[in-house]
PDB file of C-alpha atoms in Angstrom:
ATOM      1  CA  UNK S   1     -12.716  19.548  11.844  1.00 48.00           C
ATOM      2  CA  UNK S   2     -15.559  19.890   9.503  1.00 62.00           C
ATOM      3  CA  UNK S   3     -14.004  22.730   7.580  1.00 88.00           C
ATOM      4  CA  UNK S   4     -11.873  20.123   5.831  1.00 92.00           C
ATOM      5  CA  UNK S   5     -12.722  16.790   3.958  1.00 93.00           C
ATOM      6  CA  UNK S   6      -9.691  14.699   2.932  1.00 93.00           C
ATOM      7  CA  UNK S   7      -9.646  13.669  -0.744  1.00 93.00           C
ATOM      8  CA  UNK S   8     -10.836  10.010  -1.535  1.00 89.00           C
ATOM      9  CA  UNK S   9      -9.136   9.892  -4.845  1.00 91.00           C
ATOM     10  CA  UNK S  10      -5.976  11.965  -5.323  1.00 94.00           C
ATOM     11  CA  UNK S  11      -5.779  11.848  -9.052  1.00 92.00           C
ATOM     12  CA  UNK S  12      -6.959  13.417 -11.309  1.00 91.00           C
ATOM     13  CA  UNK S  13      -6.455  16.746  -9.819  1.00 93.00           C
ATOM     14  CA  UNK S  14      -9.641  19.207  -9.752  1.00 94.00           C
ATOM     15  CA  UNK S  15      -9.302  22.730 -10.403  1.00 93.00           C
ATOM     16  CA  UNK S  16      -8.054  24.028  -7.166  1.00 94.00           C
ATOM     17  CA  UNK S  17      -9.397  26.938  -5.216  1.00 94.00           C
ATOM     18  CA  UNK S  18      -7.059  26.949  -2.302  1.00 95.00           C
ATOM     19  CA  UNK S  19      -3.284  26.512  -2.421  1.00 94.00           C
ATOM     20  CA  UNK S  20      -0.635  25.822   0.148  1.00 95.00           C
ATOM     21  CA  UNK S  21       3.072  26.440  -0.688  1.00 94.00           C
ATOM     22  CA  UNK S  22       5.844  24.361   0.983  1.00 94.00           C
ATOM     23  CA  UNK S  23       9.635  24.699   0.623  1.00 93.00           C
ATOM     24  CA  UNK S  24      12.435  23.209   2.776  1.00 92.00           C
ATOM     25  CA  UNK S  25       9.708  22.179   5.409  1.00 94.00           C
ATOM     26  CA  UNK S  26       8.257  25.729   5.819  1.00 96.00           C
ATOM     27  CA  UNK S  27       5.030  27.148   4.525  1.00 96.00           C
ATOM     28  CA  UNK S  28       4.436  30.484   2.888  1.00 94.00           C
ATOM     29  CA  UNK S  29       2.025  32.787   4.331  1.00 95.00           C
ATOM     30  CA  UNK S  30       0.327  35.900   2.947  1.00 91.00           C
ATOM     31  CA  UNK S  31      -2.611  37.930   3.913  1.00 87.00           C
ATOM     32  CA  UNK S  32      -4.789  34.754   4.408  1.00 85.00           C
ATOM     33  CA  UNK S  33      -2.146  33.032   6.293  1.00 94.00           C
ATOM     34  CA  UNK S  34      -1.176  29.841   4.725  1.00 96.00           C
ATOM     35  CA  UNK S  35      -4.074  29.590   2.277  1.00 95.00           C
ATOM     36  CA  UNK S  36      -3.674  31.335  -1.090  1.00 92.00           C
ATOM     37  CA  UNK S  37      -5.817  31.956  -4.115  1.00 89.00           C
ATOM     38  CA  UNK S  38      -4.037  31.163  -7.517  1.00 74.00           C
ATOM     39  CA  UNK S  39      -2.189  34.534  -8.112  1.00 55.00           C
ATOM     40  CA  UNK S  40       0.794  34.215  -5.506  1.00 62.00           C
ATOM     41  CA  UNK S  41       1.241  30.531  -6.185  1.00 61.00           C
ATOM     42  CA  UNK S  42       1.681  31.051  -9.890  1.00 59.00           C
ATOM     43  CA  UNK S  43       4.357  33.493  -9.095  1.00 54.00           C
ATOM     44  CA  UNK S  44       5.999  31.335  -6.651  1.00 54.00           C
ATOM     45  CA  UNK S  45       6.046  28.336  -8.761  1.00 54.00           C
ATOM     46  CA  UNK S  46       7.624  30.096 -11.956  1.00 53.00           C
ATOM     47  CA  UNK S  47      10.528  28.062 -13.248  1.00 52.00           C
ATOM     48  CA  UNK S  48       9.958  25.769 -10.383  1.00 47.00           C
ATOM     49  CA  UNK S  49      12.043  22.608 -11.704  1.00 51.00           C
ATOM     50  CA  UNK S  50      11.020  19.488  -9.902  1.00 62.00           C
ATOM     51  CA  UNK S  51       8.349  21.068  -8.247  1.00 81.00           C
ATOM     52  CA  UNK S  52       5.073  19.049  -7.355  1.00 91.00           C
ATOM     53  CA  UNK S  53       1.340  19.446  -6.740  1.00 92.00           C
ATOM     54  CA  UNK S  54      -0.880  17.208  -4.513  1.00 95.00           C
ATOM     55  CA  UNK S  55      -4.638  17.404  -3.974  1.00 96.00           C
ATOM     56  CA  UNK S  56      -5.366  17.348  -0.374  1.00 97.00           C
ATOM     57  CA  UNK S  57      -9.161  17.486  -0.240  1.00 96.00           C
ATOM     58  CA  UNK S  58     -11.739  20.150   0.118  1.00 96.00           C
ATOM     59  CA  UNK S  59     -11.395  23.144   2.537  1.00 96.00           C
ATOM     60  CA  UNK S  60     -14.735  24.870   3.095  1.00 94.00           C
ATOM     61  CA  UNK S  61     -16.042  23.068   0.261  1.00 95.00           C
ATOM     62  CA  UNK S  62     -13.511  24.148  -2.375  1.00 95.00           C
ATOM     63  CA  UNK S  63     -10.683  21.883  -3.613  1.00 96.00           C
ATOM     64  CA  UNK S  64      -7.197  22.550  -1.775  1.00 96.00           C
ATOM     65  CA  UNK S  65      -3.660  21.748  -3.074  1.00 95.00           C
ATOM     66  CA  UNK S  66      -0.305  21.753  -1.683  1.00 95.00           C
ATOM     67  CA  UNK S  67       2.719  22.888  -3.866  1.00 93.00           C
ATOM     68  CA  UNK S  68       6.284  21.825  -3.244  1.00 93.00           C
ATOM     69  CA  UNK S  69       8.975  24.169  -4.360  1.00 90.00           C
ATOM     70  CA  UNK S  70      12.759  22.866  -4.435  1.00 88.00           C
ATOM     71  CA  UNK S  71      13.677  26.535  -3.565  1.00 85.00           C
ATOM     72  CA  UNK S  72      12.264  29.333  -1.648  1.00 85.00           C
ATOM     73  CA  UNK S  73      11.231  32.563  -3.440  1.00 84.00           C
ATOM     74  CA  UNK S  74      10.496  35.936  -1.646  1.00 86.00           C
ATOM     75  CA  UNK S  75       7.121  37.376  -2.581  1.00 85.00           C
ATOM     76  CA  UNK S  76       5.982  40.931  -1.466  1.00 87.00           C
ATOM     77  CA  UNK S  77       3.534  40.553   1.786  1.00 89.00           C
ATOM     78  CA  UNK S  78       4.455  36.940   2.410  1.00 91.00           C
ATOM     79  CA  UNK S  79       6.746  35.241   4.777  1.00 95.00           C
ATOM     80  CA  UNK S  80       7.856  31.549   5.454  1.00 96.00           C
ATOM     81  CA  UNK S  81       6.911  29.878   8.619  1.00 97.00           C
ATOM     82  CA  UNK S  82       7.749  26.610  10.231  1.00 96.00           C
ATOM     83  CA  UNK S  83       4.905  24.422  10.871  1.00 95.00           C
ATOM     84  CA  UNK S  84       5.197  24.630  14.941  1.00 92.00           C
ATOM     85  CA  UNK S  85       4.575  28.302  14.618  1.00 94.00           C
ATOM     86  CA  UNK S  86       0.966  27.589  13.798  1.00 94.00           C
ATOM     87  CA  UNK S  87       0.300  25.339  16.873  1.00 89.00           C
ATOM     88  CA  UNK S  88      -2.165  27.340  18.965  1.00 86.00           C
ATOM     89  CA  UNK S  89      -2.306  30.301  16.439  1.00 91.00           C
ATOM     90  CA  UNK S  90      -4.695  28.845  13.844  1.00 92.00           C
ATOM     91  CA  UNK S  91      -7.941  26.665  14.341  1.00 91.00           C
ATOM     92  CA  UNK S  92      -7.288  22.992  15.087  1.00 89.00           C
ATOM     93  CA  UNK S  93      -8.813  22.216  11.620  1.00 92.00           C
ATOM     94  CA  UNK S  94      -6.372  24.597   9.670  1.00 95.00           C
ATOM     95  CA  UNK S  95      -3.360  23.249  11.677  1.00 94.00           C
ATOM     96  CA  UNK S  96      -3.961  19.926  10.652  1.00 93.00           C
ATOM     97  CA  UNK S  97      -4.700  20.717   6.942  1.00 96.00           C
ATOM     98  CA  UNK S  98      -1.075  22.600   7.083  1.00 97.00           C
ATOM     99  CA  UNK S  99       0.298  19.412   8.749  1.00 96.00           C
ATOM    100  CA  UNK S 100      -1.204  17.043   6.296  1.00 96.00           C
ATOM    101  CA  UNK S 101       0.257  19.168   3.358  1.00 97.00           C
ATOM    102  CA  UNK S 102       3.933  19.311   4.896  1.00 97.00           C
ATOM    103  CA  UNK S 103       3.598  15.357   5.573  1.00 97.00           C
ATOM    104  CA  UNK S 104       2.370  14.761   1.927  1.00 97.00           C
ATOM    105  CA  UNK S 105       5.397  16.796   0.594  1.00 96.00           C
ATOM    106  CA  UNK S 106       7.761  15.048   2.790  1.00 96.00           C
ATOM    107  CA  UNK S 107       6.528  11.576   1.579  1.00 97.00           C
ATOM    108  CA  UNK S 108       6.853  12.627  -1.920  1.00 96.00           C
ATOM    109  CA  UNK S 109      10.394  13.775  -1.636  1.00 95.00           C
ATOM    110  CA  UNK S 110      11.474  10.815   0.448  1.00 95.00           C
ATOM    111  CA  UNK S 111      10.304   8.166  -2.077  1.00 96.00           C
ATOM    112  CA  UNK S 112      10.959   9.246  -5.626  1.00 95.00           C
ATOM    113  CA  UNK S 113      13.184   6.149  -5.719  1.00 97.00           C
ATOM    114  CA  UNK S 114      12.312   2.710  -4.749  1.00 97.00           C
ATOM    115  CA  UNK S 115      13.796   1.519  -1.472  1.00 95.00           C
ATOM    116  CA  UNK S 116      13.857  -2.014  -2.705  1.00 96.00           C
ATOM    117  CA  UNK S 117      15.545  -1.970  -6.199  1.00 96.00           C
ATOM    118  CA  UNK S 118      16.579   1.695  -6.590  1.00 96.00           C
ATOM    119  CA  UNK S 119      14.508   2.581  -9.635  1.00 96.00           C
ATOM    120  CA  UNK S 120      12.279   5.693 -10.048  1.00 96.00           C
ATOM    121  CA  UNK S 121       8.666   5.565  -8.709  1.00 97.00           C
ATOM    122  CA  UNK S 122       5.663   6.910 -10.283  1.00 97.00           C
ATOM    123  CA  UNK S 123       2.160   7.985  -8.760  1.00 96.00           C
ATOM    124  CA  UNK S 124      -0.659   5.473  -8.234  1.00 95.00           C
ATOM    125  CA  UNK S 125      -3.348   6.065 -10.471  1.00 92.00           C
ATOM    126  CA  UNK S 126      -5.719   6.909  -7.651  1.00 92.00           C
ATOM    127  CA  UNK S 127      -4.336   6.266  -4.103  1.00 94.00           C
ATOM    128  CA  UNK S 128      -1.813   8.490  -2.387  1.00 96.00           C
ATOM    129  CA  UNK S 129       1.151   6.217  -3.196  1.00 97.00           C
ATOM    130  CA  UNK S 130       4.326   5.960  -5.228  1.00 97.00           C
ATOM    131  CA  UNK S 131       4.832   2.612  -6.997  1.00 98.00           C
ATOM    132  CA  UNK S 132       7.930   1.350  -8.432  1.00 97.00           C
ATOM    133  CA  UNK S 133       7.188   0.179 -12.039  1.00 93.00           C
ATOM    134  CA  UNK S 134      10.158  -2.526 -11.891  1.00 95.00           C
ATOM    135  CA  UNK S 135       9.323  -4.357  -8.725  1.00 97.00           C
ATOM    136  CA  UNK S 136       5.678  -3.042  -8.110  1.00 96.00           C
ATOM    137  CA  UNK S 137       6.747  -1.903  -4.619  1.00 97.00           C
ATOM    138  CA  UNK S 138       4.280   0.736  -3.358  1.00 97.00           C
ATOM    139  CA  UNK S 139       5.101   3.261  -0.521  1.00 97.00           C
ATOM    140  CA  UNK S 140       2.300   5.239   1.017  1.00 97.00           C
ATOM    141  CA  UNK S 141       2.743   8.156   3.547  1.00 96.00           C
ATOM    142  CA  UNK S 142       4.125   6.813   6.846  1.00 93.00           C
ATOM    143  CA  UNK S 143       2.159   7.173   9.845  1.00 95.00           C
ATOM    144  CA  UNK S 144       4.131   6.159  13.134  1.00 97.00           C
ATOM    145  CA  UNK S 145       1.439   5.046  16.008  1.00 98.00           C
ATOM    146  CA  UNK S 146       2.672   6.395  19.390  1.00 98.00           C
ATOM    147  CA  UNK S 147       1.450   6.280  23.037  1.00 98.00           C
ATOM    148  CA  UNK S 148       1.411   9.374  25.191  1.00 98.00           C
ATOM    149  CA  UNK S 149       0.448   8.737  28.812  1.00 98.00           C
ATOM    150  CA  UNK S 150      -0.096  10.781  31.897  1.00 98.00           C
ATOM    151  CA  UNK S 151       0.900   8.601  34.733  1.00 98.00           C
ATOM    152  CA  UNK S 152      -1.314   9.301  37.919  1.00 98.00           C
ATOM    153  CA  UNK S 153      -1.519   8.284  41.608  1.00 97.00           C
ATOM    154  CA  UNK S 154      -4.547   9.607  43.521  1.00 95.00           C
ATOM    155  CA  UNK S 155      -4.486  13.558  43.225  1.00 97.00           C
ATOM    156  CA  UNK S 156      -1.087  13.536  41.679  1.00 98.00           C
ATOM    157  CA  UNK S 157       0.387  13.237  38.094  1.00 98.00           C
ATOM    158  CA  UNK S 158       3.788  12.619  36.950  1.00 98.00           C
ATOM    159  CA  UNK S 159       5.212  15.475  34.629  1.00 98.00           C
ATOM    160  CA  UNK S 160       8.555  15.154  33.088  1.00 96.00           C
ATOM    161  CA  UNK S 161      11.271  17.283  31.238  1.00 94.00           C
ATOM    162  CA  UNK S 162      12.304  15.671  28.147  1.00 90.00           C
ATOM    163  CA  UNK S 163      16.155  15.776  27.360  1.00 82.00           C
ATOM    164  CA  UNK S 164      15.855  16.860  23.637  1.00 77.00           C
ATOM    165  CA  UNK S 165      12.719  19.250  24.134  1.00 72.00           C
ATOM    166  CA  UNK S 166      13.477  22.723  22.760  1.00 64.00           C
ATOM    167  CA  UNK S 167      11.354  24.280  25.559  1.00 68.00           C
ATOM    168  CA  UNK S 168      11.672  23.562  29.193  1.00 79.00           C
ATOM    169  CA  UNK S 169       7.950  22.252  29.430  1.00 91.00           C
ATOM    170  CA  UNK S 170       6.711  19.608  32.070  1.00 95.00           C
ATOM    171  CA  UNK S 171       4.694  17.289  29.952  1.00 96.00           C
ATOM    172  CA  UNK S 172       3.483  13.588  29.639  1.00 97.00           C
ATOM    173  CA  UNK S 173       5.530  10.752  28.680  1.00 97.00           C
ATOM    174  CA  UNK S 174       5.444   9.399  25.160  1.00 97.00           C
ATOM    175  CA  UNK S 175       6.890   6.720  22.944  1.00 96.00           C
ATOM    176  CA  UNK S 176       6.644   4.784  19.861  1.00 97.00           C
ATOM    177  CA  UNK S 177       4.724   1.426  19.578  1.00 98.00           C
ATOM    178  CA  UNK S 178       7.155  -1.399  18.566  1.00 97.00           C
ATOM    179  CA  UNK S 179       6.282  -4.250  16.065  1.00 97.00           C
ATOM    180  CA  UNK S 180       4.086  -6.861  17.787  1.00 97.00           C
ATOM    181  CA  UNK S 181       2.945  -4.483  20.675  1.00 97.00           C
ATOM    182  CA  UNK S 182      -0.558  -3.196  21.368  1.00 96.00           C
ATOM    183  CA  UNK S 183      -0.824   0.398  22.780  1.00 97.00           C
ATOM    184  CA  UNK S 184      -1.441  -0.768  26.289  1.00 96.00           C
ATOM    185  CA  UNK S 185       1.906  -2.823  26.265  1.00 96.00           C
ATOM    186  CA  UNK S 186       3.829  -0.069  24.648  1.00 97.00           C
ATOM    187  CA  UNK S 187       2.446   2.250  27.547  1.00 97.00           C
ATOM    188  CA  UNK S 188       3.703  -0.132  30.183  1.00 97.00           C
ATOM    189  CA  UNK S 189       7.127  -0.645  28.330  1.00 97.00           C
ATOM    190  CA  UNK S 190       7.604   3.020  27.951  1.00 97.00           C
ATOM    191  CA  UNK S 191       6.819   4.131  31.369  1.00 97.00           C
ATOM    192  CA  UNK S 192       9.308   1.383  32.967  1.00 97.00           C
ATOM    193  CA  UNK S 193      12.151   2.189  30.683  1.00 97.00           C
ATOM    194  CA  UNK S 194      11.818   6.096  30.906  1.00 96.00           C
ATOM    195  CA  UNK S 195      10.923   6.514  34.555  1.00 97.00           C
ATOM    196  CA  UNK S 196      11.077   3.184  36.274  1.00 97.00           C
ATOM    197  CA  UNK S 197       7.432   3.016  37.146  1.00 98.00           C
ATOM    198  CA  UNK S 198       5.020   0.131  36.550  1.00 97.00           C
ATOM    199  CA  UNK S 199       1.286   0.685  35.475  1.00 96.00           C
ATOM    200  CA  UNK S 200      -1.611  -1.528  36.043  1.00 87.00           C
ATOM    201  CA  UNK S 201      -3.391  -3.284  32.948  1.00 83.00           C
ATOM    202  CA  UNK S 202      -7.090  -3.116  32.338  1.00 82.00           C
ATOM    203  CA  UNK S 203      -9.931  -0.680  32.222  1.00 82.00           C
ATOM    204  CA  UNK S 204      -9.612  -0.067  36.029  1.00 85.00           C
ATOM    205  CA  UNK S 205      -6.088   1.381  35.478  1.00 92.00           C
ATOM    206  CA  UNK S 206      -5.855   2.688  32.072  1.00 96.00           C
ATOM    207  CA  UNK S 207      -8.306   5.434  30.651  1.00 95.00           C
ATOM    208  CA  UNK S 208      -8.122   5.999  26.898  1.00 97.00           C
ATOM    209  CA  UNK S 209      -8.749   9.773  26.294  1.00 97.00           C
ATOM    210  CA  UNK S 210      -8.250  10.460  22.442  1.00 97.00           C
ATOM    211  CA  UNK S 211      -5.983  10.353  19.453  1.00 97.00           C
ATOM    212  CA  UNK S 212      -4.240  13.392  17.639  1.00 95.00           C
ATOM    213  CA  UNK S 213      -2.419  13.655  14.555  1.00 94.00           C
ATOM    214  CA  UNK S 214       1.306  14.951  15.216  1.00 95.00           C
ATOM    215  CA  UNK S 215       2.874  16.031  12.079  1.00 95.00           C
ATOM    216  CA  UNK S 216       6.398  16.180  13.618  1.00 93.00           C
ATOM    217  CA  UNK S 217       7.059  14.380  11.420  1.00 92.00           C
ATOM    218  CA  UNK S 218       4.087  11.870  10.936  1.00 94.00           C
ATOM    219  CA  UNK S 219       2.912  10.422  14.356  1.00 96.00           C
ATOM    220  CA  UNK S 220      -0.614   9.417  15.335  1.00 97.00           C
ATOM    221  CA  UNK S 221      -0.642  10.017  19.184  1.00 98.00           C
ATOM    222  CA  UNK S 222      -2.909   7.708  21.332  1.00 98.00           C
ATOM    223  CA  UNK S 223      -3.515   9.313  24.644  1.00 98.00           C
ATOM    224  CA  UNK S 224      -4.198   7.557  28.157  1.00 98.00           C
ATOM    225  CA  UNK S 225      -4.406   8.314  31.866  1.00 98.00           C
ATOM    226  CA  UNK S 226      -2.542   5.411  33.600  1.00 98.00           C
ATOM    227  CA  UNK S 227      -2.472   4.480  37.170  1.00 97.00           C
ATOM    228  CA  UNK S 228       0.856   3.593  38.578  1.00 97.00           C
ATOM    229  CA  UNK S 229       1.060   0.170  40.470  1.00 95.00           C
ATOM    230  CA  UNK S 230       4.654   0.043  41.421  1.00 96.00           C
ATOM    231  CA  UNK S 231       8.243   0.687  40.774  1.00 96.00           C
ATOM    232  CA  UNK S 232      10.716   3.540  41.924  1.00 97.00           C
ATOM    233  CA  UNK S 233      10.802   6.664  40.082  1.00 97.00           C
ATOM    234  CA  UNK S 234      13.978   6.815  38.255  1.00 96.00           C
ATOM    235  CA  UNK S 235      14.350   9.041  35.314  1.00 95.00           C
ATOM    236  CA  UNK S 236      16.519   7.292  32.540  1.00 93.00           C
ATOM    237  CA  UNK S 237      18.655  10.647  32.041  1.00 90.00           C
ATOM    238  CA  UNK S 238      18.731   9.819  28.183  1.00 90.00           C
ATOM    239  CA  UNK S 239      15.056  10.576  27.225  1.00 89.00           C
ATOM    240  CA  UNK S 240      14.037  12.096  30.533  1.00 94.00           C
ATOM    241  CA  UNK S 241      16.057  14.531  32.474  1.00 93.00           C
ATOM    242  CA  UNK S 242      13.587  15.134  35.405  1.00 94.00           C
ATOM    243  CA  UNK S 243      10.309  13.537  36.436  1.00 96.00           C
ATOM    244  CA  UNK S 244       8.284  14.844  39.465  1.00 96.00           C
ATOM    245  CA  UNK S 245       4.978  14.109  41.140  1.00 98.00           C
ATOM    246  CA  UNK S 246       2.513  17.244  41.102  1.00 98.00           C
ATOM    247  CA  UNK S 247      -0.685  17.743  43.175  1.00 97.00           C
ATOM    248  CA  UNK S 248      -3.491  18.557  40.938  1.00 96.00           C
ATOM    249  CA  UNK S 249      -3.529  21.967  42.614  1.00 96.00           C
ATOM    250  CA  UNK S 250       0.191  22.721  41.892  1.00 96.00           C
ATOM    251  CA  UNK S 251       0.426  21.900  38.187  1.00 97.00           C
ATOM    252  CA  UNK S 252       3.122  24.238  36.855  1.00 95.00           C
ATOM    253  CA  UNK S 253       2.701  26.824  34.433  1.00 92.00           C
ATOM    254  CA  UNK S 254       5.082  25.646  31.711  1.00 93.00           C
ATOM    255  CA  UNK S 255       2.809  22.733  30.364  1.00 95.00           C
ATOM    256  CA  UNK S 256       1.787  22.290  26.769  1.00 93.00           C
ATOM    257  CA  UNK S 257      -1.007  24.131  25.436  1.00 91.00           C
ATOM    258  CA  UNK S 258      -4.392  22.976  25.223  1.00 91.00           C
ATOM    259  CA  UNK S 259      -4.268  22.252  21.541  1.00 90.00           C
ATOM    260  CA  UNK S 260      -1.870  19.368  22.099  1.00 94.00           C
ATOM    261  CA  UNK S 261      -3.016  15.928  23.351  1.00 96.00           C
ATOM    262  CA  UNK S 262      -0.212  16.156  26.067  1.00 97.00           C
ATOM    263  CA  UNK S 263      -1.986  19.333  27.298  1.00 96.00           C
ATOM    264  CA  UNK S 264      -5.430  17.938  27.220  1.00 97.00           C
ATOM    265  CA  UNK S 265      -4.366  14.897  29.348  1.00 98.00           C
ATOM    266  CA  UNK S 266      -3.138  17.211  31.983  1.00 98.00           C
ATOM    267  CA  UNK S 267      -6.268  19.274  32.020  1.00 97.00           C
ATOM    268  CA  UNK S 268      -8.371  16.314  31.876  1.00 97.00           C
ATOM    269  CA  UNK S 269      -6.863  14.908  34.948  1.00 97.00           C
ATOM    270  CA  UNK S 270      -7.153  18.232  36.893  1.00 96.00           C
ATOM    271  CA  UNK S 271     -10.757  18.280  35.927  1.00 94.00           C
ATOM    272  CA  UNK S 272     -11.660  14.722  36.851  1.00 90.00           C
ATOM    273  CA  UNK S 273     -10.133  15.062  40.185  1.00 84.00           C
TER     274      UNK S 273
END
């Protein structure tokens, strides 16, 4: 993702070349997609009470900002789009730049007041943080680590349909890492809780595949192929409605796209088999 270089120091702001506009969790798109030059942003920001601007870093060597608007405005030739609509339709680098923009705006909105004493917070002089001037409590953008694992046995993999998923996709299992756990412990616990299966520990049973930023709303996904060592398949019916074993030659069409880590796990399994 060499097109984007994150900002080391977020203040003071440079003179921006690229602009992203976010309001109510959606992104304003024009003829260049979500990236704008200054003209449409000036129009959109007019009379923008409680609007905010954040330096994200450099896109293509040019400084890029995200602007939050407390209300949506309709501009000729522009439309508002949800973050998920960009998945698979723009480059990976641009998708994660947009995701970064939305996450920064959400962090700023959620922490204008101190969660410890209730007083107003101000921006840190250099870091991306909001600081309480009364008790010095600092809040950085929250990133939640998660494991995502494709359970395998020989030439079969376990694919599940999640109870609250918008689309009826067959996908890998996933879950948040709890305090005090490492990624491998969280993987084993989630597999047992969600589908009643045990996974072996150690490099001969767990294959680390990679990580992915997942801005829905702010996760870092850590992906594994995990070999099942025991247990009885029993979906919990709360998180997982259905779970089935699929042979490598019979993977269903309704799986996540290759741009997602879940989709990459499934495709990596098939290729390695």
